Short mmCIF file of C-alpha atoms and ligand atoms in Angstrom, two decimals:
data_model
loop_
_atom_site.label_atom_id
_atom_site.label_comp_id
_atom_site.label_asym_id
_atom_site.label_seq_id
_atom_site.Cartn_x
_atom_site.Cartn_y
_atom_site.Cartn_z
CA MET A 1 139.30 194.25 140.52
CA GLU A 2 141.05 195.31 137.29
CA LYS A 3 144.24 197.32 137.92
CA LYS A 4 143.97 200.78 136.38
CA VAL A 5 146.69 201.77 133.92
CA THR A 6 148.74 204.79 134.90
CA LYS A 7 151.73 204.74 132.54
CA ILE A 8 151.60 203.64 128.95
CA GLY A 9 154.20 203.02 126.28
CA VAL A 10 153.81 203.60 122.56
CA MET A 11 155.94 202.22 119.75
CA THR A 12 156.02 201.72 116.00
CA SER A 13 157.20 198.38 114.69
CA GLY A 14 157.80 196.62 111.35
CA GLY A 15 157.66 198.51 108.04
CA ASP A 16 156.77 202.16 108.57
CA SER A 17 153.63 203.59 107.02
CA PRO A 18 152.42 207.15 106.43
CA GLY A 19 150.20 208.17 109.32
CA MET A 20 152.18 206.46 112.07
CA ASN A 21 153.17 209.88 113.43
CA ALA A 22 149.53 210.96 113.53
CA ALA A 23 148.76 207.80 115.53
CA ILE A 24 151.61 208.44 117.98
CA ARG A 25 150.35 212.00 118.44
CA ALA A 26 146.82 210.78 119.16
CA VAL A 27 148.02 208.20 121.71
CA VAL A 28 150.28 210.69 123.50
CA ARG A 29 147.72 213.49 123.67
CA THR A 30 144.78 211.27 124.61
CA GLY A 31 146.92 209.63 127.29
CA ILE A 32 148.02 212.94 128.78
CA TYR A 33 144.46 214.32 128.60
CA ASN A 34 143.40 211.36 130.74
CA GLY A 35 146.15 211.92 133.32
CA LEU A 36 148.42 209.10 132.16
CA GLU A 37 152.19 209.23 131.80
CA VAL A 38 153.17 208.35 128.23
CA TYR A 39 156.51 206.85 127.22
CA GLY A 40 157.92 206.61 123.72
CA ILE A 41 159.76 203.41 122.89
CA MET A 42 162.34 203.77 120.12
CA ARG A 43 162.70 201.26 117.23
CA GLY A 44 159.82 199.02 118.29
CA TYR A 45 160.65 195.87 120.24
CA SER A 46 164.39 196.52 119.75
CA GLY A 47 164.17 199.70 121.82
CA LEU A 48 162.03 197.92 124.39
CA ILE A 49 164.71 195.26 124.87
CA GLU A 50 167.51 197.85 124.88
CA ASN A 51 165.64 200.15 127.28
CA ASP A 52 165.54 202.98 124.74
CA ILE A 53 162.48 204.50 126.39
CA PHE A 54 161.72 208.16 127.18
CA LYS A 55 158.92 210.15 128.72
CA MET A 56 156.83 212.14 126.26
CA ASP A 57 154.71 215.23 126.68
CA SER A 58 152.22 217.03 124.46
CA ARG A 59 155.00 219.04 122.85
CA SER A 60 156.96 215.91 121.89
CA VAL A 61 154.36 215.29 119.22
CA ALA A 62 153.96 218.86 117.97
CA ASN A 63 154.20 219.41 114.20
CA ILE A 64 154.30 215.71 113.28
CA ILE A 65 150.76 214.98 112.05
CA GLN A 66 151.76 215.82 108.47
CA ARG A 67 155.04 213.89 108.46
CA GLY A 68 155.65 210.46 106.95
CA GLY A 69 157.94 207.88 108.58
CA THR A 70 157.88 207.66 112.37
CA ILE A 71 159.51 209.88 114.99
CA LEU A 72 159.92 206.78 117.17
CA LYS A 73 161.77 204.95 114.36
CA THR A 74 160.95 201.36 113.65
CA ALA A 75 162.58 197.96 113.32
CA ARG A 76 161.87 194.27 112.93
CA SER A 77 163.32 192.70 116.09
CA LYS A 78 164.69 189.18 115.94
CA ALA A 79 165.62 189.32 119.64
CA PHE A 80 161.97 189.73 120.65
CA THR A 81 161.13 186.33 119.14
CA SER A 82 163.18 184.72 121.95
CA PRO A 83 161.94 184.27 125.56
CA GLU A 84 165.12 186.00 126.81
CA GLY A 85 164.39 189.04 124.63
CA ARG A 86 160.83 189.28 125.89
CA LYS A 87 161.98 188.89 129.52
CA ALA A 88 164.42 191.80 129.08
CA ALA A 89 161.58 193.85 127.52
CA TYR A 90 159.30 193.08 130.45
CA ASN A 91 161.97 194.04 133.00
CA ASN A 92 162.46 197.39 131.26
CA LEU A 93 158.73 198.08 131.28
CA LYS A 94 158.56 197.24 134.98
CA GLN A 95 161.53 199.50 135.70
CA HIS A 96 159.62 202.44 134.16
CA GLY A 97 156.35 201.35 135.76
CA ILE A 98 154.70 201.06 132.33
CA ASP A 99 151.49 199.04 132.62
CA GLY A 100 150.00 199.30 129.13
CA LEU A 101 151.42 199.18 125.61
CA VAL A 102 150.24 200.52 122.25
CA ILE A 103 151.91 198.86 119.28
CA ILE A 104 151.48 200.47 115.87
CA GLY A 105 152.48 197.99 113.17
CA GLY A 106 151.52 195.06 110.99
CA ASP A 107 150.80 191.40 111.56
CA GLY A 108 154.42 190.54 112.52
CA SER A 109 154.29 193.18 115.24
CA PHE A 110 150.95 191.86 116.50
CA LYS A 111 152.36 188.32 116.71
CA GLY A 112 155.03 189.69 119.05
CA ALA A 113 152.40 191.53 121.10
CA GLN A 114 150.21 188.47 121.34
CA THR A 115 153.03 186.21 122.59
CA PHE A 116 154.16 188.90 125.01
CA SER A 117 150.70 189.51 126.45
CA ASN A 118 150.24 185.74 126.92
CA GLU A 119 153.48 185.51 128.89
CA TYR A 120 153.33 188.72 130.89
CA ASP A 121 150.63 190.75 132.51
CA ILE A 122 151.02 193.79 130.25
CA PRO A 123 147.88 194.80 128.36
CA CYS A 124 148.65 195.38 124.69
CA ILE A 125 146.65 197.27 122.08
CA GLY A 126 147.50 196.96 118.39
CA LEU A 127 146.90 199.65 115.78
CA PRO A 128 147.13 198.40 112.19
CA GLY A 129 149.90 200.45 110.62
CA THR A 130 150.81 198.98 107.26
CA ILE A 131 150.66 200.03 103.64
CA ASP A 132 149.75 196.46 102.69
CA LYS A 133 146.19 196.52 104.16
CA ASP A 134 146.39 192.77 104.68
CA ILE A 135 145.06 192.58 108.25
CA ALA A 136 141.70 191.00 109.05
CA GLY A 137 139.28 192.78 111.38
CA THR A 138 139.57 196.19 109.76
CA ASP A 139 138.52 197.76 106.48
CA VAL A 140 141.38 200.23 106.65
CA THR A 141 144.98 200.37 107.82
CA ILE A 142 147.11 203.40 108.62
CA GLY A 143 149.15 204.18 105.50
CA PHE A 144 147.37 202.26 102.78
CA ASP A 145 145.49 205.24 101.38
CA THR A 146 148.65 207.33 101.06
CA ALA A 147 150.68 204.46 99.57
CA VAL A 148 148.08 203.57 97.00
CA ASN A 149 147.70 207.21 95.97
CA THR A 150 151.48 207.49 95.62
CA ALA A 151 151.38 204.46 93.34
CA VAL A 152 148.49 205.91 91.32
CA GLU A 153 150.27 209.23 90.87
CA ALA A 154 153.42 207.47 89.68
CA ILE A 155 151.56 205.12 87.31
CA ASP A 156 149.62 208.04 85.80
CA LYS A 157 152.98 209.56 84.89
CA ILE A 158 154.19 206.28 83.45
CA ARG A 159 151.01 206.11 81.38
CA ASP A 160 151.83 209.41 79.67
CA THR A 161 155.17 208.19 78.38
CA MET A 162 153.82 204.68 77.77
CA ASP A 163 151.11 206.14 75.57
CA ALA A 164 153.53 208.44 73.73
CA HIS A 165 155.64 205.44 72.69
CA ASP A 166 152.91 202.79 72.38
CA ARG A 167 154.66 200.61 74.91
CA LEU A 168 153.86 197.73 77.18
CA PHE A 169 154.73 198.66 80.74
CA ILE A 170 155.12 196.35 83.70
CA VAL A 171 154.92 198.27 86.96
CA GLU A 172 155.87 196.53 90.19
CA VAL A 173 154.27 197.83 93.36
CA MET A 174 154.80 196.81 96.99
CA GLY A 175 153.01 193.97 98.74
CA ARG A 176 155.03 190.97 99.83
CA ASP A 177 152.03 188.81 100.68
CA ALA A 178 149.21 191.11 99.75
CA GLY A 179 147.84 192.40 96.47
CA TYR A 180 145.84 195.37 97.73
CA ILE A 181 148.18 198.07 96.46
CA ALA A 182 148.41 196.31 93.08
CA LEU A 183 144.66 195.78 92.84
CA HIS A 184 143.59 199.27 93.88
CA SER A 185 146.28 201.18 91.98
CA GLY A 186 145.81 198.92 88.94
CA ILE A 187 142.07 199.48 88.79
CA ALA A 188 142.46 203.21 89.37
CA THR A 189 144.97 203.57 86.53
CA GLY A 190 143.12 201.37 84.07
CA ALA A 191 145.64 198.50 84.06
CA GLU A 192 145.00 195.78 81.50
CA ASN A 193 146.33 193.09 83.82
CA ILE A 194 146.90 192.92 87.55
CA LEU A 195 148.95 190.14 89.17
CA ILE A 196 148.60 189.58 92.91
CA PRO A 197 150.08 187.05 95.37
CA GLU A 198 146.63 185.83 96.45
CA ASN A 199 145.86 184.47 92.96
CA LYS A 200 147.73 181.94 90.89
CA THR A 201 149.06 183.61 87.74
CA ASP A 202 148.19 181.88 84.51
CA ILE A 203 151.11 183.05 82.39
CA GLU A 204 149.61 181.58 79.21
CA GLU A 205 146.43 183.55 79.78
CA LEU A 206 148.46 186.72 80.34
CA ILE A 207 150.48 186.22 77.14
CA CYS A 208 147.29 185.38 75.28
CA SER A 209 145.56 188.55 76.51
CA LEU A 210 148.54 190.74 75.59
CA THR A 211 148.87 189.13 72.14
CA GLU A 212 145.18 189.46 71.47
CA LYS A 213 145.31 193.14 72.41
CA GLU A 214 148.26 193.63 70.06
CA LYS A 215 146.25 192.07 67.24
CA ARG A 216 143.43 194.49 67.97
CA LYS A 217 145.94 197.34 67.68
CA LYS A 218 145.65 198.11 71.38
CA LEU A 219 149.22 199.22 71.56
CA VAL A 220 149.34 200.47 75.10
CA ASN A 221 149.28 197.80 77.78
CA LEU A 222 149.78 198.27 81.47
CA VAL A 223 150.50 195.33 83.74
CA VAL A 224 150.58 196.06 87.48
CA VAL A 225 152.22 193.37 89.53
CA ALA A 226 152.62 193.00 93.31
CA GLU A 227 156.22 192.32 94.33
CA GLY A 228 155.28 189.21 96.31
CA GLY A 229 153.40 187.49 93.51
CA GLU A 230 154.60 184.49 91.51
CA TYR A 231 155.89 186.89 88.84
CA GLY A 232 156.58 189.64 91.36
CA ASP A 233 160.03 190.21 89.96
CA ALA A 234 158.89 192.53 87.19
CA ASN A 235 162.18 192.16 85.29
CA LYS A 236 161.74 188.39 85.11
CA LEU A 237 158.18 188.82 83.90
CA ALA A 238 159.36 191.33 81.29
CA ALA A 239 161.93 188.81 80.02
CA ILE A 240 159.20 186.19 79.57
CA VAL A 241 156.91 188.66 77.78
CA LYS A 242 159.72 189.83 75.47
CA GLU A 243 160.56 186.27 74.57
CA ARG A 244 156.97 185.32 73.86
CA ILE A 245 155.94 188.58 72.13
CA PRO A 246 159.09 189.83 70.37
CA SER A 247 157.23 192.72 68.71
CA ALA A 248 156.22 194.23 72.07
CA ASP A 249 158.21 197.25 73.24
CA VAL A 250 158.42 196.35 76.93
CA ARG A 251 159.60 198.55 79.80
CA VAL A 252 159.69 197.97 83.55
CA CYS A 253 159.27 200.33 86.49
CA ILE A 254 159.68 199.20 90.09
CA LEU A 255 158.10 201.78 92.38
CA GLY A 256 159.66 200.43 95.59
CA HIS A 257 159.95 202.36 98.82
CA ILE A 258 158.61 205.68 97.54
CA GLN A 259 155.24 204.05 98.29
CA ARG A 260 156.09 203.95 102.00
CA GLY A 261 157.14 207.57 102.36
CA GLY A 262 155.54 210.96 102.02
CA SER A 263 153.06 213.07 103.87
CA PRO A 264 150.02 211.03 104.95
CA SER A 265 146.74 211.66 103.16
CA CYS A 266 143.85 213.29 105.03
CA GLU A 267 142.20 209.85 105.23
CA ASP A 268 145.27 208.27 106.88
CA ARG A 269 145.57 211.14 109.36
CA LEU A 270 141.92 210.68 110.33
CA ILE A 271 142.20 206.88 110.65
CA ALA A 272 145.35 207.24 112.74
CA SER A 273 143.84 209.90 115.01
CA HIS A 274 140.65 207.91 115.51
CA MET A 275 142.45 204.65 116.25
CA GLY A 276 145.05 206.31 118.50
CA TYR A 277 142.29 207.85 120.61
CA TYR A 278 140.49 204.51 120.96
CA ALA A 279 143.73 202.69 121.84
CA VAL A 280 144.01 204.78 125.00
CA GLU A 281 140.27 204.58 125.73
CA SER A 282 140.57 200.79 125.53
CA LEU A 283 143.43 200.64 128.01
CA LEU A 284 141.50 202.95 130.35
CA ILE A 285 138.39 200.77 130.41
CA GLY A 286 140.34 197.51 130.67
CA ARG A 287 139.75 196.26 127.12
CA HIS A 288 143.02 194.42 126.61
CA ASN A 289 144.95 192.56 123.93
CA VAL A 290 142.87 193.69 120.99
CA MET A 291 143.57 195.30 117.67
CA ILE A 292 141.62 198.46 116.96
CA GLY A 293 140.08 198.43 113.50
CA VAL A 294 137.38 200.22 111.57
CA VAL A 295 134.58 198.17 110.04
CA ASN A 296 131.72 199.88 108.20
CA ASN A 297 133.00 203.21 109.48
CA LYS A 298 132.77 202.13 113.12
CA ILE A 299 135.54 201.28 115.55
CA HIS A 300 135.86 197.51 115.79
CA TYR A 301 137.88 195.39 118.23
CA THR A 302 139.54 192.12 117.23
CA PRO A 303 141.38 189.95 119.77
CA LEU A 304 145.09 190.00 118.90
CA ASP A 305 145.22 186.20 118.51
CA LYS A 306 142.47 186.39 115.88
CA ALA A 307 144.08 189.37 114.15
CA VAL A 308 147.34 187.46 113.68
CA LYS A 309 145.64 184.30 112.43
CA GLU A 310 143.47 185.78 109.71
CA LYS A 311 144.28 187.79 106.61
CA GLN A 312 142.02 190.25 104.88
CA LYS A 313 140.68 188.57 101.76
CA ILE A 314 140.82 190.15 98.33
CA GLY A 315 137.40 190.69 96.73
CA GLN A 316 137.65 188.39 93.69
CA GLU A 317 134.85 190.11 91.78
CA TRP A 318 137.28 192.95 91.18
CA MET A 319 139.48 190.69 89.05
CA LYS A 320 136.54 190.08 86.74
CA ILE A 321 135.80 193.80 86.55
CA VAL A 322 139.46 194.51 85.67
CA LYS A 323 139.19 192.22 82.62
CA ILE A 324 135.94 193.79 81.41
CA LEU A 325 137.11 197.37 81.87
CA ALA A 326 140.43 196.73 80.16
CA SER A 327 138.94 195.15 77.06
O1 F6P B 401 155.10 195.55 105.07
C1 F6P B 401 155.12 196.58 104.18
C2 F6P B 401 156.16 196.36 103.12
O2 F6P B 401 156.31 197.60 102.47
C3 F6P B 401 155.87 195.26 102.11
O3 F6P B 401 154.93 195.61 101.16
C4 F6P B 401 157.24 195.04 101.55
O4 F6P B 401 157.38 193.78 100.98
C5 F6P B 401 158.11 195.18 102.75
O5 F6P B 401 157.43 196.02 103.65
C6 F6P B 401 159.48 195.73 102.46
O6 F6P B 401 160.22 195.72 103.61
P1 F6P B 401 161.66 196.40 103.76
O7 F6P B 401 161.44 197.85 103.97
O8 F6P B 401 162.25 195.74 104.93
O9 F6P B 401 162.40 196.16 102.50
#
């Protein structure tokens, strides 16, 4: 018979994302409601290895639903990639009697959870917490909505000054391997060109489109580029554009980490609360080693090994729409 969980641990791992606190709150309160002991693990796998673990109660998560960042802090742990690191983590869990883990993070964090759950008998549940929205098995991730709205708000401001000066602006947004923030914020701000890591950039086509727009007296041009793309270094791209179109008045803005901070949107708070609740429900009914996602507005479970293997694919029809709408 399946052993019932009695004590669970919760951690945030990898890059933080707005809404992680709301997810922690949901895990802690759902756990306590169901009679479980809940432990907070500081700095993700690093805190697990270093035994930085403490017992939480309902009040530990008071007044955090609206806060960005993560009260449990976060880290990317190199030590956890080694068998010795994972052994130390396991020993610490055993010492506290923790028999279930909730990991809020991105694909790197899920890889760690998958390896760990293969080696040790600790059920793990992953909650997709990443602004990049690049995880398969879910339509949404905790933090994407806030991040993309932060980018949109910033680009709208850039547009005002860009328009006043008839300039060509290259705005770099986050997304090391994923173009979702670039695609969504670019479409929402009427970008003329959007460059994403998933697609090969045809620089000649880009130059051609910008030159052609100049000829048509379309003086304002917005290029949104994801940091991880081929031309993700916006300053390098600007240098190429300046060289090829000397008449263009080019400026660059790199939005950077402001996209990761800030108070989570209503949508992210809801996603986080929903997923946090189902993380605990899953542990209680013995559904183990899955990532909780939302597909077509319904909770969806993806085995962790599948979640780490696949990436969410970009809808290519959007790229066509971008061209038409920016003409
Ligand atoms: O994973 C989210 C993310 O914000 C990526 O988009 C970005 O490339 C990376 O994290 C930045 O990481 P760091 O905060 O370590 O610079």
